[in-house]
XYZ file of C-alpha atoms in Angstrom:
669
model
C 216.146 -82.508 -19.865
C 215.750 -84.533 -16.692
C 213.265 -82.065 -15.247
C 211.225 -82.065 -18.443
C 211.155 -85.839 -18.632
C 210.193 -86.069 -14.994
C 207.440 -83.513 -15.406
C 206.097 -85.270 -18.494
C 206.126 -88.626 -16.715
C 204.397 -87.119 -13.700
C 201.740 -85.577 -15.948
C 201.146 -88.882 -17.718
C 200.739 -90.654 -14.397
C 198.265 -88.034 -13.240
C 196.149 -88.420 -16.406
C 196.309 -92.209 -16.121
C 195.119 -92.091 -12.524
C 192.391 -89.625 -13.439
C 191.111 -91.862 -16.244
C 191.292 -94.885 -13.930
C 189.207 -93.015 -11.355
C 186.667 -92.062 -14.017
C 186.417 -95.676 -15.210
C 185.669 -96.872 -11.697
C 183.333 -93.937 -11.049
C 181.318 -94.460 -14.238
C 181.800 -98.260 -14.375
C 183.345 -97.949 -17.816
C 185.559 -100.940 -18.812
C 189.183 -100.286 -19.696
C 188.487 -101.676 -23.176
C 186.083 -98.807 -23.941
C 187.136 -96.753 -27.006
C 189.545 -93.890 -26.416
C 186.964 -91.330 -27.499
C 184.550 -92.744 -24.874
C 187.184 -92.383 -22.159
C 188.009 -88.917 -23.514
C 184.358 -87.861 -23.265
C 184.349 -88.815 -19.594
C 187.526 -86.815 -19.087
C 186.020 -83.752 -20.823
C 182.878 -84.107 -18.713
C 184.957 -84.140 -15.532
C 187.053 -81.149 -16.644
C 183.930 -79.104 -17.420
C 182.445 -80.030 -14.028
C 185.679 -79.039 -12.266
C 185.774 -75.721 -14.157
C 182.160 -75.125 -13.171
C 183.065 -75.715 -9.536
C 186.411 -73.943 -9.445
C 185.820 -70.997 -11.836
C 182.197 -70.268 -12.629
C 180.679 -70.942 -9.212
C 182.795 -68.245 -7.481
C 182.021 -65.887 -10.383
C 178.278 -66.528 -10.034
C 178.403 -66.033 -6.267
C 180.367 -62.783 -6.738
C 177.869 -61.500 -9.325
C 174.934 -62.210 -6.981
C 176.682 -60.504 -4.074
C 177.320 -57.495 -6.350
C 173.570 -57.080 -6.699
C 173.165 -58.489 -10.225
C 170.959 -61.412 -9.220
C 169.688 -62.170 -12.759
C 173.177 -62.570 -14.223
C 174.196 -64.693 -11.230
C 171.254 -67.029 -11.720
C 172.033 -67.258 -15.447
C 175.527 -68.393 -14.506
C 174.332 -70.832 -11.840
C 171.918 -72.660 -14.174
C 174.623 -74.279 -16.408
C 176.755 -74.976 -13.308
C 173.896 -76.921 -11.687
C 173.231 -78.770 -14.963
C 176.872 -79.761 -15.143
C 176.920 -81.193 -11.648
C 173.660 -83.037 -12.264
C 175.347 -84.613 -15.302
C 178.243 -85.784 -13.135
C 175.929 -86.930 -10.341
C 173.848 -89.293 -12.462
C 176.867 -90.750 -14.294
C 177.543 -93.645 -11.867
C 173.825 -94.415 -11.448
C 173.094 -95.653 -14.953
C 174.657 -98.138 -17.343
C 175.115 -95.502 -20.062
C 176.883 -92.150 -20.022
C 174.529 -90.810 -22.726
C 172.103 -88.960 -20.349
C 175.043 -87.235 -18.654
C 176.448 -86.162 -22.019
C 173.090 -84.679 -23.136
C 172.574 -82.763 -19.880
C 176.141 -81.451 -20.048
C 175.581 -80.320 -23.653
C 172.362 -78.538 -22.674
C 174.254 -76.713 -19.939
C 176.916 -75.651 -22.460
C 174.202 -74.508 -24.904
C 172.647 -72.322 -22.243
C 176.033 -70.878 -21.339
C 176.803 -70.337 -25.046
C 173.679 -68.260 -25.636
C 174.251 -66.269 -22.504
C 177.924 -65.752 -23.330
C 177.199 -64.443 -26.818
C 174.440 -62.122 -25.633
C 176.350 -60.847 -22.644
C 179.966 -60.960 -23.757
C 179.923 -60.692 -27.512
C 183.354 -61.040 -29.042
C 184.931 -59.864 -25.828
C 186.044 -62.083 -22.961
C 184.399 -65.472 -22.568
C 181.895 -64.936 -25.398
C 184.449 -65.639 -28.159
C 185.774 -68.589 -26.103
C 182.313 -70.198 -26.150
C 181.966 -69.725 -29.887
C 185.170 -71.676 -30.501
C 184.849 -74.328 -27.787
C 181.142 -75.142 -27.901
C 181.085 -76.946 -31.278
C 184.110 -79.022 -30.280
C 182.493 -80.010 -27.004
C 179.100 -80.698 -28.630
C 180.423 -83.010 -31.295
C 182.806 -84.739 -28.896
C 180.337 -85.309 -26.081
C 177.462 -86.287 -28.370
C 176.999 -88.462 -31.405
C 177.552 -86.668 -34.723
C 173.808 -86.484 -35.395
C 173.015 -85.020 -31.981
C 175.861 -82.534 -32.308
C 174.485 -81.490 -35.694
C 171.031 -81.096 -34.124
C 172.424 -78.769 -31.452
C 174.199 -76.772 -34.156
C 171.009 -76.593 -36.214
C 168.935 -75.381 -33.256
C 171.528 -72.745 -32.396
C 171.774 -71.633 -36.058
C 167.985 -71.352 -36.288
C 168.015 -69.297 -33.114
C 170.557 -66.837 -34.533
C 168.895 -66.906 -37.943
C 165.555 -66.058 -36.364
C 167.204 -63.187 -34.550
C 168.571 -61.883 -37.864
C 165.245 -62.210 -39.695
C 162.987 -60.853 -36.948
C 163.829 -57.205 -36.169
C 161.578 -57.259 -33.107
C 163.541 -60.091 -31.486
C 164.392 -58.998 -27.902
C 168.174 -59.110 -28.210
C 168.278 -57.103 -31.456
C 168.435 -53.901 -29.465
C 171.857 -54.908 -28.127
C 173.245 -56.976 -31.050
C 173.423 -55.720 -34.629
C 172.857 -57.985 -37.633
C 176.481 -57.866 -38.783
C 177.650 -59.133 -35.416
C 175.075 -61.969 -35.406
C 175.947 -62.963 -38.971
C 179.635 -63.220 -38.115
C 178.767 -65.373 -35.085
C 176.583 -67.648 -37.223
C 179.210 -68.083 -39.946
C 181.985 -68.670 -37.430
C 179.927 -71.129 -35.409
C 178.756 -73.144 -38.436
C 182.309 -73.216 -39.815
C 183.734 -74.441 -36.504
C 180.955 -77.042 -36.272
C 181.644 -78.390 -39.771
C 185.397 -78.636 -39.196
C 184.914 -80.248 -35.783
C 182.339 -82.750 -37.056
C 184.630 -83.819 -39.905
C 187.667 -84.227 -37.636
C 185.752 -86.191 -35.001
C 184.096 -88.408 -37.641
C 187.528 -89.349 -39.029
C 188.853 -89.841 -35.498
C 185.980 -92.142 -34.548
C 186.301 -94.228 -37.702
C 189.991 -94.691 -36.938
C 189.163 -95.593 -33.345
C 186.556 -98.100 -34.498
C 189.141 -99.845 -36.654
C 191.694 -99.854 -33.842
C 189.008 -101.052 -31.439
C 188.219 -103.981 -33.683
C 191.863 -104.968 -34.087
C 192.537 -104.657 -30.355
C 189.435 -106.261 -28.876
C 187.839 -108.486 -31.521
C 188.881 -111.765 -33.062
C 189.790 -111.544 -36.768
C 188.188 -114.834 -37.782
C 184.879 -114.761 -35.884
C 184.385 -111.036 -35.062
C 183.701 -112.128 -31.481
C 185.291 -110.314 -28.516
C 188.825 -111.566 -27.880
C 190.403 -112.425 -24.548
C 191.056 -108.757 -23.596
C 187.440 -107.714 -24.068
C 186.302 -110.954 -22.399
C 188.267 -110.039 -19.276
C 186.745 -106.549 -19.198
C 183.231 -107.904 -19.660
C 183.633 -110.412 -16.833
C 185.152 -107.663 -14.654
C 182.050 -105.538 -15.281
C 179.828 -108.460 -14.238
C 181.931 -108.912 -11.104
C 181.528 -105.240 -10.204
C 177.766 -105.491 -10.717
C 177.713 -108.588 -8.544
C 179.555 -106.850 -5.709
C 177.493 -103.652 -5.877
C 174.044 -104.895 -6.902
C 173.985 -108.617 -5.983
C 173.755 -109.516 -9.673
C 174.545 -113.246 -10.008
C 176.009 -114.553 -13.250
C 177.415 -117.700 -14.864
C 180.585 -118.112 -16.935
C 181.189 -121.004 -19.369
C 184.537 -122.131 -20.801
C 183.852 -124.103 -23.995
C 186.517 -126.125 -25.789
C 186.160 -128.092 -29.024
C 187.552 -131.554 -28.379
C 190.322 -132.961 -30.619
C 189.965 -130.196 -33.186
C 193.444 -130.985 -34.460
C 192.021 -134.068 -36.165
C 189.770 -131.806 -38.257
C 192.733 -129.681 -39.372
C 194.822 -132.769 -40.120
C 192.092 -134.519 -42.118
C 190.451 -131.599 -43.939
C 193.010 -128.782 -43.858
C 193.198 -125.459 -42.048
C 190.827 -123.653 -44.414
C 188.006 -126.085 -43.603
C 188.972 -125.877 -39.946
C 188.570 -122.093 -40.030
C 185.149 -122.450 -41.630
C 184.089 -124.832 -38.857
C 185.280 -122.327 -36.235
C 183.354 -119.509 -37.961
C 180.174 -121.561 -38.177
C 180.413 -122.726 -34.584
C 181.041 -119.151 -33.377
C 177.948 -117.992 -35.255
C 175.841 -120.657 -33.513
C 177.246 -119.661 -30.113
C 176.499 -115.969 -30.737
C 172.905 -116.750 -31.708
C 172.337 -118.829 -28.564
C 173.944 -116.480 -26.071
C 171.242 -115.311 -23.619
C 170.123 -111.692 -23.589
C 172.433 -109.311 -21.682
C 175.181 -111.912 -21.920
C 178.226 -111.991 -24.159
C 180.133 -114.557 -26.196
C 183.843 -114.351 -27.004
C 186.642 -116.403 -28.526
C 189.367 -116.869 -25.948
C 191.776 -118.339 -28.470
C 192.190 -121.348 -30.765
C 189.211 -123.645 -30.182
C 188.254 -122.123 -26.822
C 185.236 -119.860 -26.306
C 183.724 -118.117 -23.291
C 180.079 -117.262 -22.688
C 178.779 -115.354 -19.661
C 175.301 -114.151 -18.818
C 173.426 -112.811 -15.759
C 171.385 -115.447 -13.959
C 168.378 -113.149 -13.972
C 167.972 -114.461 -17.515
C 166.442 -117.496 -15.714
C 168.399 -120.067 -17.714
C 169.944 -122.735 -15.494
C 173.654 -123.243 -16.275
C 173.218 -127.023 -16.503
C 170.389 -126.563 -19.019
C 172.424 -124.086 -21.055
C 175.398 -126.483 -21.114
C 173.146 -129.222 -22.488
C 171.969 -126.847 -25.225
C 175.595 -126.200 -26.149
C 176.253 -129.940 -26.440
C 173.133 -130.243 -28.606
C 174.722 -127.763 -31.031
C 177.218 -130.378 -32.189
C 175.036 -133.488 -32.120
C 174.504 -133.110 -35.848
C 177.542 -132.792 -38.130
C 178.590 -129.437 -39.548
C 178.019 -129.365 -43.294
C 180.631 -127.549 -45.362
C 180.004 -128.197 -49.012
C 179.764 -131.964 -49.348
C 181.678 -132.555 -46.110
C 179.952 -133.570 -42.897
C 182.226 -132.865 -39.954
C 181.472 -134.157 -36.485
C 182.896 -132.747 -33.284
C 182.254 -132.676 -29.552
C 182.647 -130.147 -26.750
C 184.088 -130.071 -23.269
C 182.537 -127.418 -21.024
C 183.330 -126.080 -17.581
C 181.241 -123.463 -15.817
C 180.768 -121.666 -12.522
C 178.148 -119.507 -10.891
C 179.144 -116.323 -9.081
C 178.949 -115.548 -6.183
C 177.951 -119.158 -5.363
C 181.470 -120.390 -6.168
C 183.018 -117.806 -3.872
C 180.697 -118.718 -1.011
C 181.454 -122.417 -1.409
C 185.207 -121.802 -1.472
C 185.056 -119.559 1.599
C 182.760 -121.971 3.457
C 183.619 -124.921 5.766
C 186.794 -126.744 4.817
C 187.887 -123.894 2.582
C 191.439 -123.163 1.581
C 193.185 -120.005 2.676
C 191.899 -116.733 1.249
C 194.619 -114.746 -0.467
C 193.142 -111.279 0.004
C 189.764 -109.517 0.137
C 188.161 -109.362 -3.284
C 190.728 -111.850 -4.577
C 188.454 -113.309 -7.247
C 188.825 -111.404 -10.512
C 188.279 -112.117 -14.201
C 191.684 -113.772 -14.648
C 191.031 -116.030 -11.642
C 187.700 -117.162 -13.111
C 189.082 -117.835 -16.596
C 192.240 -119.560 -15.358
C 190.418 -121.939 -13.031
C 187.717 -122.827 -15.542
C 190.419 -123.608 -18.096
C 192.491 -125.679 -15.673
C 189.409 -127.535 -14.397
C 188.567 -128.484 -17.956
C 192.113 -129.569 -18.766
C 192.254 -131.754 -15.646
C 188.974 -133.468 -16.463
C 189.149 -133.829 -20.248
C 188.410 -137.312 -21.519
C 189.316 -138.837 -24.826
C 185.843 -138.600 -26.326
C 184.706 -135.122 -25.278
C 181.132 -134.332 -24.319
C 181.903 -133.459 -20.693
C 180.387 -130.758 -18.486
C 182.370 -129.779 -15.392
C 180.910 -127.600 -12.651
C 183.594 -125.578 -10.891
C 183.012 -125.556 -7.136
C 184.860 -125.889 -3.845
C 185.984 -129.439 -4.630
C 187.357 -128.396 -8.011
C 189.124 -125.482 -6.351
C 190.815 -127.772 -3.822
C 191.829 -130.233 -6.559
C 193.362 -127.450 -8.652
C 195.124 -126.003 -5.634
C 196.542 -129.420 -4.786
C 197.629 -129.937 -8.381
C 199.360 -126.565 -8.365
C 201.246 -127.419 -5.158
C 202.047 -130.864 -6.586
C 203.476 -129.272 -9.736
C 205.650 -126.980 -7.612
C 206.877 -129.974 -5.632
C 207.661 -131.848 -8.865
C 209.747 -128.917 -10.096
C 211.913 -129.233 -6.982
C 211.911 -133.036 -6.836
C 215.239 -133.563 -8.631
C 217.047 -130.974 -6.506
C 215.781 -132.687 -3.365
C 216.546 -136.209 -4.660
C 212.920 -137.272 -4.274
C 212.699 -139.177 -7.563
C 214.274 -142.594 -7.310
C 214.532 -145.622 -9.575
C 213.268 -149.117 -9.148
C 214.409 -152.003 -11.320
C 212.248 -154.943 -12.374
C 214.149 -157.912 -13.861
C 213.220 -159.353 -17.243
C 214.061 -163.068 -17.245
C 214.696 -165.512 -20.080
C 211.806 -167.992 -20.154
C 214.103 -170.781 -21.383
C 217.164 -170.712 -19.098
C 215.967 -168.244 -16.407
C 218.990 -166.008 -16.901
C 218.705 -162.299 -16.115
C 218.616 -160.479 -19.430
C 217.769 -156.898 -18.522
C 216.122 -154.614 -16.011
C 213.268 -152.250 -16.772
C 213.899 -148.873 -15.115
C 210.816 -147.498 -13.364
C 210.637 -143.997 -11.870
C 209.270 -143.589 -8.357
C 208.470 -140.302 -6.631
C 208.328 -140.171 -2.858
C 207.527 -136.525 -2.094
C 208.424 -135.049 1.293
C 205.134 -133.133 1.218
C 202.714 -135.553 -0.459
C 204.176 -138.992 0.136
C 204.298 -141.606 -2.607
C 202.925 -140.345 -5.938
C 201.947 -142.787 -8.674
C 203.809 -142.529 -12.011
C 200.365 -142.510 -13.651
C 199.948 -139.050 -12.083
C 203.389 -137.472 -12.099
C 204.696 -138.615 -15.514
C 201.897 -136.834 -17.468
C 202.378 -133.837 -15.176
C 206.113 -133.799 -15.939
C 205.286 -133.858 -19.661
C 202.826 -130.999 -19.253
C 205.310 -128.890 -17.256
C 208.178 -129.546 -19.662
C 210.168 -131.450 -17.018
C 210.083 -134.887 -18.617
C 213.350 -134.401 -20.527
C 215.258 -133.324 -17.410
C 213.842 -136.203 -15.369
C 214.532 -138.769 -18.112
C 218.137 -137.631 -18.637
C 218.758 -137.748 -14.891
C 217.285 -141.243 -14.523
C 219.094 -142.629 -17.561
C 222.452 -141.305 -16.335
C 221.927 -142.876 -12.914
C 220.628 -146.145 -14.391
C 223.611 -146.437 -16.733
C 225.982 -145.970 -13.774
C 224.034 -148.618 -11.839
C 224.296 -151.006 -14.801
C 228.086 -150.793 -14.732
C 228.126 -151.357 -10.985
C 225.952 -154.468 -11.269
C 227.896 -156.237 -14.035
C 230.164 -158.266 -11.671
C 227.042 -159.494 -9.821
C 225.194 -160.955 -12.788
C 226.956 -164.287 -12.790
C 230.646 -163.900 -13.667
C 230.135 -164.459 -17.351
C 227.325 -167.014 -17.001
C 224.720 -164.489 -18.166
C 224.715 -162.474 -21.386
C 225.613 -158.788 -20.962
C 222.986 -157.109 -18.805
C 220.664 -154.643 -20.579
C 218.491 -151.718 -19.581
C 214.918 -151.123 -20.723
C 213.662 -147.552 -20.384
C 210.300 -146.000 -21.190
C 210.545 -143.130 -23.668
C 208.074 -140.253 -23.577
C 206.582 -139.262 -26.960
C 207.391 -135.620 -26.130
C 211.096 -136.409 -25.868
C 211.024 -138.106 -29.249
C 209.696 -134.887 -30.782
C 212.793 -132.948 -29.679
C 215.613 -132.433 -32.176
C 218.149 -132.144 -29.361
C 217.243 -135.567 -27.946
C 219.698 -137.677 -29.987
C 222.840 -135.557 -29.276
C 222.025 -135.508 -25.543
C 221.411 -139.265 -25.542
C 224.743 -139.922 -27.301
C 226.518 -137.748 -24.740
C 225.156 -139.792 -21.833
C 226.154 -143.067 -23.550
C 229.698 -141.763 -24.074
C 230.043 -140.421 -20.533
C 228.906 -143.706 -18.994
C 230.808 -145.850 -21.541
C 227.713 -147.952 -22.278
C 227.358 -150.026 -25.444
C 224.176 -148.742 -27.220
C 223.263 -152.349 -28.046
C 222.559 -152.940 -24.353
C 219.890 -150.227 -24.256
C 216.277 -150.901 -25.143
C 213.837 -148.002 -25.367
C 210.157 -148.787 -24.890
C 207.689 -146.776 -26.938
C 203.913 -146.957 -27.261
C 201.949 -147.500 -30.447
C 200.623 -143.936 -30.264
C 204.127 -142.661 -31.116
C 204.052 -144.559 -34.408
C 200.536 -143.388 -35.169
C 201.359 -139.678 -34.912
C 203.714 -139.645 -37.928
C 205.658 -136.733 -36.419
C 208.611 -136.112 -38.752
C 211.052 -135.359 -35.934
C 209.924 -138.398 -33.904
C 210.290 -140.750 -36.880
C 213.730 -139.326 -37.696
C 214.825 -139.776 -34.070
C 213.595 -143.388 -34.052
C 215.603 -144.152 -37.186
C 218.710 -142.556 -35.672
C 218.298 -144.636 -32.516
C 218.153 -147.828 -34.550
C 221.251 -146.756 -36.511
C 223.090 -146.281 -33.205
C 222.356 -149.918 -32.351
C 219.730 -149.168 -29.713
C 216.830 -151.630 -29.602
C 213.196 -150.550 -29.800
C 210.457 -152.292 -27.846
C 206.751 -151.771 -28.521
C 204.998 -151.524 -25.151
C 201.408 -152.578 -24.337
C 201.152 -154.467 -27.617
C 197.608 -155.368 -28.630
C 195.856 -152.441 -26.946
C 196.484 -149.835 -29.660
C 195.536 -149.353 -33.306
C 198.821 -149.298 -35.158
C 199.473 -151.235 -38.335
C 201.655 -154.344 -38.105
C 203.775 -152.815 -40.863
C 205.273 -150.531 -38.206
C 207.030 -153.539 -36.666
C 209.284 -153.859 -39.697
C 209.330 -150.207 -40.773
C 210.927 -149.109 -37.490
C 212.995 -152.247 -36.878
C 211.212 -153.103 -33.639
C 213.236 -155.806 -31.874
C 210.841 -156.589 -29.024
C 207.107 -156.449 -28.369
C 205.620 -156.519 -24.884
C 202.272 -158.285 -24.559
C 199.992 -156.160 -22.386
C 199.337 -157.494 -18.886
C 195.574 -157.496 -19.463
C 195.945 -160.458 -21.858
C 198.248 -162.295 -19.447
C 195.880 -161.864 -16.488
C 192.864 -163.223 -18.399
C 194.793 -165.884 -20.317
C 193.367 -168.793 -18.277
C 189.910 -167.354 -17.721
C 189.122 -166.233 -21.272
C 189.940 -168.456 -24.208
C 190.171 -165.486 -26.565
C 193.006 -163.947 -24.531
C 194.999 -167.171 -24.725
C 194.520 -167.331 -28.473
C 195.609 -163.690 -28.844
C 198.780 -164.409 -26.846
C 199.445 -167.514 -28.944
C 198.957 -165.587 -32.196
C 201.188 -162.677 -31.107
C 204.023 -165.021 -30.141
C 203.722 -166.956 -33.410
C 203.652 -163.765 -35.478
C 206.664 -162.328 -33.622
C 208.704 -165.488 -34.184
C 207.959 -165.404 -37.893
C 209.229 -161.799 -38.002
C 212.294 -162.505 -35.853
C 211.007 -160.315 -33.015
C 211.442 -161.145 -29.321
C 208.404 -161.234 -27.022
C 208.164 -160.082 -23.398
C 205.121 -161.057 -21.335
C 204.573 -158.474 -18.614
C 202.407 -158.817 -15.530
C 203.172 -162.522 -14.918
C 202.181 -163.348 -11.332
C 201.608 -167.093 -11.166
C 203.529 -170.248 -12.009
C 200.707 -171.439 -14.276
C 201.031 -168.304 -16.396
C 204.805 -168.749 -16.582
C 204.581 -172.386 -17.713
C 201.938 -171.627 -20.369
C 204.000 -168.754 -21.774
C 207.158 -170.870 -21.835
C 205.306 -173.652 -23.648
C 204.003 -171.137 -26.196
C 207.577 -170.033 -26.913
C 207.567 -166.643 -25.176
C 211.123 -165.314 -24.912
C 211.095 -163.199 -21.737
C 209.024 -162.998 -18.559
C 208.476 -159.933 -16.404
C 206.255 -159.708 -13.357
C 205.732 -160.307 -9.658
C 206.154 -164.058 -10.152
C 209.895 -163.447 -10.286
C 210.273 -160.093 -8.566
C 208.621 -156.823 -7.760
C 210.435 -153.633 -8.852
C 213.423 -153.254 -6.528
C 215.344 -150.196 -5.316
C 218.982 -150.010 -6.415
C 220.385 -150.946 -3.006
C 218.540 -154.297 -3.017
C 219.650 -155.376 -6.484
C 223.065 -156.955 -5.626
C 221.558 -159.206 -2.938
C 218.638 -160.156 -5.173
C 220.956 -161.016 -8.104
C 223.179 -163.216 -5.929
C 220.152 -164.983 -4.498
C 218.649 -165.464 -7.960
C 221.813 -167.001 -9.399
C 222.097 -169.336 -6.405
C 218.497 -170.544 -6.695
C 218.743 -170.840 -10.453
C 221.751 -173.179 -10.173
C 220.033 -175.290 -7.540
C 216.822 -175.569 -9.583
C 214.662 -174.043 -6.861
C 212.977 -171.641 -9.252
C 211.667 -174.315 -11.601
C 210.119 -176.088 -8.647
C 208.416 -172.975 -7.272
C 204.786 -173.255 -6.215
C 201.945 -171.386 -7.870
C 201.448 -168.789 -5.142
C 203.647 -166.196 -6.766
C 206.568 -166.366 -4.283
C 209.173 -167.758 -6.654
C 211.524 -164.871 -6.052
C 211.273 -165.044 -2.344
C 210.036 -161.465 -2.115
């Protein structure tokens, strides 16, 4: 059993390698139908038989003195090798198949005349129809059969036909009947086989919704263009096209309408794809178009035409649906030359650019550059390549940041505007990478969300912050201050996790922290999304006694009803209003109105970004509850907190803080 399995495996590997060689030799993509790959295999087998079997026979016949028979044998052999020789020269295997079939036809006639039902004559009668109909289209195979049948029929009807002296009519009639029968059976079998292959081909390589090539056929098509570029200097352009914010269409109109929009858009793309190019659906709302640059259409111009497609709304029934596109593109081999030029990154290996490399980098370039409104066109070049490479290395460093203790916490105090007591500290993550230095949270927090690391980082920081809170309690004023609280930013992605609440409870229990001392800051976008899991988690947090703070208040679009619906206990006025409060009258009025509204609802107000004494005094006069900003302190590392707290309590008792100047140095930092 082992020997048989081994032999079978070895045979399969040999066939696989042979087909792979033929694909490279004939430049046939791997996505070509099985019958197409089989035709190439049959062509190669016939050519090998011609070389290994019939050529020695022909040479032996000529040496034996029968020159005519030898030449008759050499003619189909030469035809067969011509068929193989021209295969890699053209873009179609059709000429090779026709020449090969002509060679077989010649050999068939000769075999019947010379061999009859003995030896190789009967072999030709059985094999020729199979080879004809397999190598050729059904119609061409039928034409060959018709010509051969007419030839035999003419021989039967014309007594003076040259070969009638050697072949009797009964023999020819049997050959004709047998050959036509074999042809009919073969044609029927191959027709069924090809229909089945066509269906399988469609399922495997075409998108169900749009009938466009799917990602597998897209890869093969780009690979073919790459091969042409390497062998014939054929330049081409590839476009990655993404419909921006398509989820809004599904949410507002339903998935059925969304599918109709995708179908209509795909139809427009197909119609506008340049000649000799191709258009495919890579998945979801992403499409890929590629075309040779000999089409003389500049990529920038073509991208503008794609944007023009969606300038007018799509009409589906009475609906008018608007959308926008984000597009990235590259030109090959220009992109390779720019990457390998001065200041280039390391080259992985010769010929390292392949279809997957092109698609991946176009997709990543688009994701990195996507704006909120869509309508962007990104050219992928050496700069984009370096940015993506850096982002990749940065992502790898972020994955290892917790293990290497690179992510630390800074604490910014939130002070009571009335009595200047320390009420809580906002926990802020800081990443000081060994490889890249200090990385802004604006960069690494979204990256952590994208990589799925935000939950691990948040749990780690909360555990450490809770332990720090317990350590700081004796320093906050020996009972003079209310219990110290922690304010933490909460990622929307964490709120969408069903395992978030149990994990959060576990950390609270392990650190023995009263939930009422924890305040979680969320943005208005969380409330806008109406995610069922997120809303359920928010309600559970409130039931635990945890406070909710609405961050960056005034910059979003949420309804004020959310303030009561989710039991928000605190709102944080965005720093942009605080900074312009004394330079723009409208900002001051907005701050005044927010504070008044919050007081009427029983909600506390934190003003963030306070940097000057004048801002502090105005906010205190308006009735703002808490102050946060550089006026009192910058975010501090954990080791500096005890000294800062002691110094703050001392200065608070002595009244130094109230008498601080307006230069922003009230905290002495």
